[in-house]
Coordinates of C-alpha atoms and ligand atoms in Angstrom, one line a residue:
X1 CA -8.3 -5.2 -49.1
X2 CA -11.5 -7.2 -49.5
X3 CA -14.2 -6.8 -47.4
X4 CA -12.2 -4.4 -44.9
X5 CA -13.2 -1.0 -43.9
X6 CA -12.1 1.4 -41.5
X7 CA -14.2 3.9 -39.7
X8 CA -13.8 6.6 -37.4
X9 CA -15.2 5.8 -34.2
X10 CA -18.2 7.6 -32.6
X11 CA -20.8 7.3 -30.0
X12 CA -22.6 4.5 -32.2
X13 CA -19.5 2.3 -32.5
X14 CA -17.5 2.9 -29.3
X15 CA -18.3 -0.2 -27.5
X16 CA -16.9 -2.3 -30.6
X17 CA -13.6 0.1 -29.5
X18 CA -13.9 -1.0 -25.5
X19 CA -14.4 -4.6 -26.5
X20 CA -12.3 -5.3 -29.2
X21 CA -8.9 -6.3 -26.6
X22 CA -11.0 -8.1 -24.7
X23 CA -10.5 -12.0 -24.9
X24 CA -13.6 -13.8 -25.8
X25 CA -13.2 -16.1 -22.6
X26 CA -13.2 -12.7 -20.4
X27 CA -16.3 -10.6 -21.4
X28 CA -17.9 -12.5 -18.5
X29 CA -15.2 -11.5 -16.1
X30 CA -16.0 -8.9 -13.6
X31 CA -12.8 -7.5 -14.0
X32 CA -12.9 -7.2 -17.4
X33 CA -16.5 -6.1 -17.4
X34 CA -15.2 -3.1 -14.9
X35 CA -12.2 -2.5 -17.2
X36 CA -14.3 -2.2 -20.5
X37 CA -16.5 0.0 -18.5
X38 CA -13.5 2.8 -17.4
X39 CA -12.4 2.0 -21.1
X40 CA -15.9 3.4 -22.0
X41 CA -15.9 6.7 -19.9
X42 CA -12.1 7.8 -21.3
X43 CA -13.4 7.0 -24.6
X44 CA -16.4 9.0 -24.1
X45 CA -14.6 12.1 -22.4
X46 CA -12.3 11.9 -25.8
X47 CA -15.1 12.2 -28.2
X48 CA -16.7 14.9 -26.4
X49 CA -13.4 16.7 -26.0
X50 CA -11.9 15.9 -29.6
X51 CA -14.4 14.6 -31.8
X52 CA -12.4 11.6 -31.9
X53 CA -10.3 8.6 -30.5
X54 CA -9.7 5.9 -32.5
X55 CA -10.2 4.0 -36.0
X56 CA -11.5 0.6 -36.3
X57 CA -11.1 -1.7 -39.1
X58 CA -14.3 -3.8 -39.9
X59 CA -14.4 -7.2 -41.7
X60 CA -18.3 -6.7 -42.4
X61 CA -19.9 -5.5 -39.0
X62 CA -17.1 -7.3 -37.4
X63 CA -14.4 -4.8 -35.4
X64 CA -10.6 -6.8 -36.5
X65 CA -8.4 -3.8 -35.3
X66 CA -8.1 -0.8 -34.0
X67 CA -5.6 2.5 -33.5
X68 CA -6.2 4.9 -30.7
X69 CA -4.5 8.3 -30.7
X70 CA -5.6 11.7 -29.3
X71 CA -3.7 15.1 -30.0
X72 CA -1.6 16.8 -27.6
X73 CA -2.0 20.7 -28.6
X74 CA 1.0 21.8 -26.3
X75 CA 3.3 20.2 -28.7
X76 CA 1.1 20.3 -31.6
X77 CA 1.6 16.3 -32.2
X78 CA -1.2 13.3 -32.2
X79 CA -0.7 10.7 -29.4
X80 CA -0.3 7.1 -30.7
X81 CA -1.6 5.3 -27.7
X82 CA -2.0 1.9 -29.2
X83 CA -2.6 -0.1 -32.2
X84 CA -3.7 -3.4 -32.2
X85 CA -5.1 -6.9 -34.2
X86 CA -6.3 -9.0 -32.0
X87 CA -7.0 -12.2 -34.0
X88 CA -4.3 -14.5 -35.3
X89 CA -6.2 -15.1 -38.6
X90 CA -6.2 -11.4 -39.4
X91 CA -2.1 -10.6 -38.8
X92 CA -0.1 -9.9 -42.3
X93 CA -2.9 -9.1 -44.3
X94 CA -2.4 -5.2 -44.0
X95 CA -5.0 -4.2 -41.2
X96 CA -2.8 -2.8 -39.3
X97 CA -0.9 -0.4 -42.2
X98 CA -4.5 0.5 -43.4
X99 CA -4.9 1.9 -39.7
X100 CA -2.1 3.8 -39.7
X101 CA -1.8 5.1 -43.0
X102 CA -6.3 6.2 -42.5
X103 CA -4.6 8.3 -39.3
X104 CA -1.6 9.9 -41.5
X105 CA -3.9 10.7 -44.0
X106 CA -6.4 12.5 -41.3
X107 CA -3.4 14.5 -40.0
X108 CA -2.2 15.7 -42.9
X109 CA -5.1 18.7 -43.2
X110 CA -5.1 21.5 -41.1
X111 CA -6.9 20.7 -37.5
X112 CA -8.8 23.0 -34.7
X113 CA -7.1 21.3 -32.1
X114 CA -3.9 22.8 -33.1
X115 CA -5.1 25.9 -34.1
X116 CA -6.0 25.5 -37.5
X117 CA -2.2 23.8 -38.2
X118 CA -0.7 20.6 -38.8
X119 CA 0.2 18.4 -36.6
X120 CA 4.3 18.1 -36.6
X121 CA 4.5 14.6 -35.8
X122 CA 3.1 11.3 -34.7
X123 CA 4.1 10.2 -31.5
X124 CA 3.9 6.8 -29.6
X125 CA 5.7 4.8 -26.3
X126 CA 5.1 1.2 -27.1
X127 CA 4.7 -1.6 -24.7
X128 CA 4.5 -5.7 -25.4
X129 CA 1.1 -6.2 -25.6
X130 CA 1.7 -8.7 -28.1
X131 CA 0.5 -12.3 -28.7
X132 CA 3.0 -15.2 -28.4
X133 CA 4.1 -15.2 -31.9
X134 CA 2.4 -11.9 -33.0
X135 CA 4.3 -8.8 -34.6
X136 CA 5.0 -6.5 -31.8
X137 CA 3.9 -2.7 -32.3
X138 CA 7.4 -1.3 -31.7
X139 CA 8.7 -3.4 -34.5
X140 CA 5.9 -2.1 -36.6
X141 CA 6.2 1.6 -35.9
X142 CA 9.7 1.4 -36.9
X143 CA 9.1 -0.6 -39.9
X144 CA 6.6 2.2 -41.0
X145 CA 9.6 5.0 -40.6
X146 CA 9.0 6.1 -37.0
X147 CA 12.1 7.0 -35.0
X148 CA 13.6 6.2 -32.0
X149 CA 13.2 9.1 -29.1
X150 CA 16.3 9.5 -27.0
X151 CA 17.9 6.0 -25.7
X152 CA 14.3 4.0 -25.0
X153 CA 13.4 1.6 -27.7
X154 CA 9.8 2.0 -27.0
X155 CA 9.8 5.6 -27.5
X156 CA 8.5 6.3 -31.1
X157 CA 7.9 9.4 -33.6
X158 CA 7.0 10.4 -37.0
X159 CA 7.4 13.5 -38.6
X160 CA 5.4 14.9 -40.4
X161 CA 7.4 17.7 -41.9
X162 CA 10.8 17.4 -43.0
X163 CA 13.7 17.9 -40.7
X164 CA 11.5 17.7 -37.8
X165 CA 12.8 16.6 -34.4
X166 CA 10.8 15.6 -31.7
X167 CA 11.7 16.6 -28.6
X168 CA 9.9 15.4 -25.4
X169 CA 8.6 17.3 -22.6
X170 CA 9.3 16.4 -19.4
X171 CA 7.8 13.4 -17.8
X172 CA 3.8 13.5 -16.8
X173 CA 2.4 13.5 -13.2
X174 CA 4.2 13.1 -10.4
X175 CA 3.2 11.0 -7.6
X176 CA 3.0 13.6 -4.1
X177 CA 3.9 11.9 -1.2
X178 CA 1.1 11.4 1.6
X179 CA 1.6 10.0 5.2
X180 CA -1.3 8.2 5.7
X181 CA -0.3 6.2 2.6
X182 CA 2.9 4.9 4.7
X183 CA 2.3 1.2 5.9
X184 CA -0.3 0.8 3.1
X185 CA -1.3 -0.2 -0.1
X186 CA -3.3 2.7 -1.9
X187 CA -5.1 1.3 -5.9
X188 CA -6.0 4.2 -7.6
X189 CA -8.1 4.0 -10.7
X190 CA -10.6 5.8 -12.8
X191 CA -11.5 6.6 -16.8
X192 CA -8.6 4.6 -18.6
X193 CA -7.7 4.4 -22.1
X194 CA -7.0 0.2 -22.0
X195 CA -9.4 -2.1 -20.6
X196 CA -6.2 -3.9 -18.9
X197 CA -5.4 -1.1 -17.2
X198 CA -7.5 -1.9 -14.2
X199 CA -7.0 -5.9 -14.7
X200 CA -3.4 -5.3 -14.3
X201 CA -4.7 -3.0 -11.4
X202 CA -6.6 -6.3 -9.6
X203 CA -3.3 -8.6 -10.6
X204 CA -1.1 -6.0 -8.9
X205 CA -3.1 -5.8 -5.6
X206 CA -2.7 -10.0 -5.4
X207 CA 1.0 -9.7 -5.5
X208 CA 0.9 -7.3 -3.3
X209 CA -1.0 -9.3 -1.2
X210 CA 1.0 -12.1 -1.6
X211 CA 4.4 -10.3 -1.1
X212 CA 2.7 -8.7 2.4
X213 CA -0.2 -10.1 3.6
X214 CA -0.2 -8.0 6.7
X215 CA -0.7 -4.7 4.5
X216 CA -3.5 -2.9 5.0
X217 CA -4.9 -2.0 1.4
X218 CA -7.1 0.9 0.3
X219 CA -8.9 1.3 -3.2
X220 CA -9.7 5.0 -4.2
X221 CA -11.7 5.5 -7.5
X222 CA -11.3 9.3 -9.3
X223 CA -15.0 8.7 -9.9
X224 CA -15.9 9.2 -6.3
X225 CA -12.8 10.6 -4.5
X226 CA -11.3 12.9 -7.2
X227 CA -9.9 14.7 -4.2
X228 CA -8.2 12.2 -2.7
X229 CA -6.6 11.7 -6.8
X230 CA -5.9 15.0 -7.3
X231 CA -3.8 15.7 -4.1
X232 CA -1.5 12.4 -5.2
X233 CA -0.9 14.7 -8.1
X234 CA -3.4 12.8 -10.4
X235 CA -1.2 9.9 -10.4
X236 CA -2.8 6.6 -11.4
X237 CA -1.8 2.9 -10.2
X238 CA -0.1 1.1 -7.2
X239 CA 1.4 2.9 -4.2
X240 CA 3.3 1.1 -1.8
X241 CA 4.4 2.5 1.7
X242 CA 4.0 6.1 0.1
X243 CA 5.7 5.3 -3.1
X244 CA 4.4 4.5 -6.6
X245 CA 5.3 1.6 -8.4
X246 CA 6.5 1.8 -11.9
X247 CA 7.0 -1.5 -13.4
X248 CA 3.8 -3.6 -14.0
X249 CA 2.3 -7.2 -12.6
X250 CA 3.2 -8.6 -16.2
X251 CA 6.9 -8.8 -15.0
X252 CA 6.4 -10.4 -11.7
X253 CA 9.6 -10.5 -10.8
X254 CA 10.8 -7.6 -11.2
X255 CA 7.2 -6.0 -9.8
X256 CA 7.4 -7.9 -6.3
X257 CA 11.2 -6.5 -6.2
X258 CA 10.2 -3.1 -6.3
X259 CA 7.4 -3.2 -3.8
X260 CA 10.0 -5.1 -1.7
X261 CA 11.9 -2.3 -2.0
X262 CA 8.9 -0.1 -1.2
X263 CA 8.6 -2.1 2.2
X264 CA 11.9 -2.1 3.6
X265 CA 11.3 -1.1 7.1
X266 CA 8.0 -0.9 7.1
X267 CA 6.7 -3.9 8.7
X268 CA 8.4 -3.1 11.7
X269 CA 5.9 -0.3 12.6
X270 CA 3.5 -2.3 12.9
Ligands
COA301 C1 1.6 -4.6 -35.1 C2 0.3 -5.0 -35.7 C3 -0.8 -3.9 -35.4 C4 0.4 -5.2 -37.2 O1 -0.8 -5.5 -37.8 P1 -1.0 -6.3 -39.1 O2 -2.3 -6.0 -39.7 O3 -0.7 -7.7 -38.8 O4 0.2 -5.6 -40.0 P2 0.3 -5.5 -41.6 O5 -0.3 -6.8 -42.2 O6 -0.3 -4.2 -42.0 O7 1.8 -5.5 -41.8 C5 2.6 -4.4 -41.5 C6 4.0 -4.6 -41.8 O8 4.5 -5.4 -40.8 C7 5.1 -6.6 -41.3 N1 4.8 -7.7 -40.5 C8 3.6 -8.0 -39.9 N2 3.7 -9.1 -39.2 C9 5.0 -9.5 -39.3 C10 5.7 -10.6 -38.7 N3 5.2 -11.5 -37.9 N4 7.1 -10.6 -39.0 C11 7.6 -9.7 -39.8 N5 7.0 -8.7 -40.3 C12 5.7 -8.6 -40.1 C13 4.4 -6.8 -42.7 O9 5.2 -7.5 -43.5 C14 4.2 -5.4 -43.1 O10 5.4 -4.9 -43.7 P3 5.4 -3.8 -44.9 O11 5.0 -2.5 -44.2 O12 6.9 -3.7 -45.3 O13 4.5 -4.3 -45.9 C15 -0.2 -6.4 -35.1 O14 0.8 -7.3 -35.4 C16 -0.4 -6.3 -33.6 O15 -1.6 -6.0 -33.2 N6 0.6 -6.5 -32.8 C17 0.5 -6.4 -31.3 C18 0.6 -4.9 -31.0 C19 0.4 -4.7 -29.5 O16 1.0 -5.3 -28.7 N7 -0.6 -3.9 -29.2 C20 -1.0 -3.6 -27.9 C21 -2.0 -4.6 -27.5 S1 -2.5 -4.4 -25.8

């Protein structure tokens, strides 16, 4: 492809990585300043843990995509956690299959993560971070031969031997209940892999604030309370009234629902 490379990232280029999502209209934006900046400590801990991250493809010195992936030695498989081109002048013109195909290629030889094996298979859980009018990753991965895991579209692997099944662990951390987080909104946030993980963060506390103004709100950062983290069970993200929230301020609706939900009762003890 002319003019397009694709390098591994490393301490010299991961800022390109932490900025690349970022719309140009936003790298002012507090928010998205903070978000690039926990983007930049997961990054880092992943390089210093792995030796790697991501891949970037360059038009010249400028970053025009990006996959990010880390293995998972448990199950001996790599981690798809996102792949993404963010301008519309770059989609079709094989960026993001150069990505991809760079990764399978790096997988294919023996690693130390895995004990001087293979990986087995590629594995990724999609999620529509897509542009209006832009290919969405789900439709990709399955385009490139990745299957379906169980009965969630999202829910994507690749084998990388033949005849191999994937078959998922159970779910990661689990949200342990606290009292004082009853009759409360509890933030928690720390070292994230997407830069919109804490913007969604901020747009999830104004709903929340919207849907109960009366609800005392409390922010706790893994940076400086790890304790406080680690006794939630390490979860990350919105609590309401002692209960986590799974669905995500980009579906308003169906967000303010389930903190409704969350609150039922709860006003009236105050
Ligand atoms: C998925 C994505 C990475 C593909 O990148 P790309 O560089 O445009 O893809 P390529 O040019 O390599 O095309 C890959 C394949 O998809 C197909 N494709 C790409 N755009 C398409 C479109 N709009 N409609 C149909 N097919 C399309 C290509 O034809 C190609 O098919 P082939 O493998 O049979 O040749 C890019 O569209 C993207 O970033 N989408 C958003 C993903 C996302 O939400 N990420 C999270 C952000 S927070």
């Amino acid at each position: 492809m002319d003019g397009i490379s694709v390098r591994e990232v490393t301490h010299e280029n991961v800022d390109d990585l932490c900025r690349i999502c970022v719309p140009p209209e936003k790298v002012t934006d507090p928010v998205f300043v903070t978000g690039v900046e926990l983007k930049k400590e997961w990054a880092i801990g992943m390089l210093e843990r792995w030796g790697t991250c991501a891949k970037l493809a360059y038009r010249g010195s400028t970053p025009v995509g990006m996959i990010q992936y880390w293995p998972v030695p448990e199950q001996r498989v790599i981690r798809i956690h996102c792949i993404y081109v963010p301008e519309e002048e770059n989609w079709g013109k094989g960026i993001g299959t150069w990505l991809l195909s760079s990764l399978i290629g790096d997988v294919r030889e023996p690693k130390d993560w895995f004990g001087g094996e293979r990986p087995v298979a590629l594995v990724t859980k999609t999620f529509p971070g897509e542009s209006p009018g832009q290919y969405p990753a789900r439709l990709f991965f399955r385009k490139k031969g990745f299957m379906q895991v169980g009965d969630d579209p999202d829910f994507l692997y690749y084998p990388l031997r033949p005849d191999f099944v994937y078959r998922p662990p159970e779910d990661g951390p689990e949200y342990i209940s606290q009292e004082e987080d009853r009759g409360r909104a509890v933030f928690i946030y720390g070292p994230a892999p997407c830069p919109f993980a804490y913007v969604f963060l901020k747009r999830a506390e104004r709903v929340v604030r919207e849907v109960a103004p009366w609800l005392p709100v409390r922010w706790i950062s893994a940076f400086t309370e790890p304790h406080e983290v680690e006794k939630r069970g390490g979860v990350r993200g919105c609590i309401v009234n002692a209960r986590l929230i799974r669905s995500i301020p980009l579906d308003k609706p169906r967000f303010r629902q389930e903190v409704l939900r969350a609150l039922e009762g709860a006003e009236d003890d105050f």
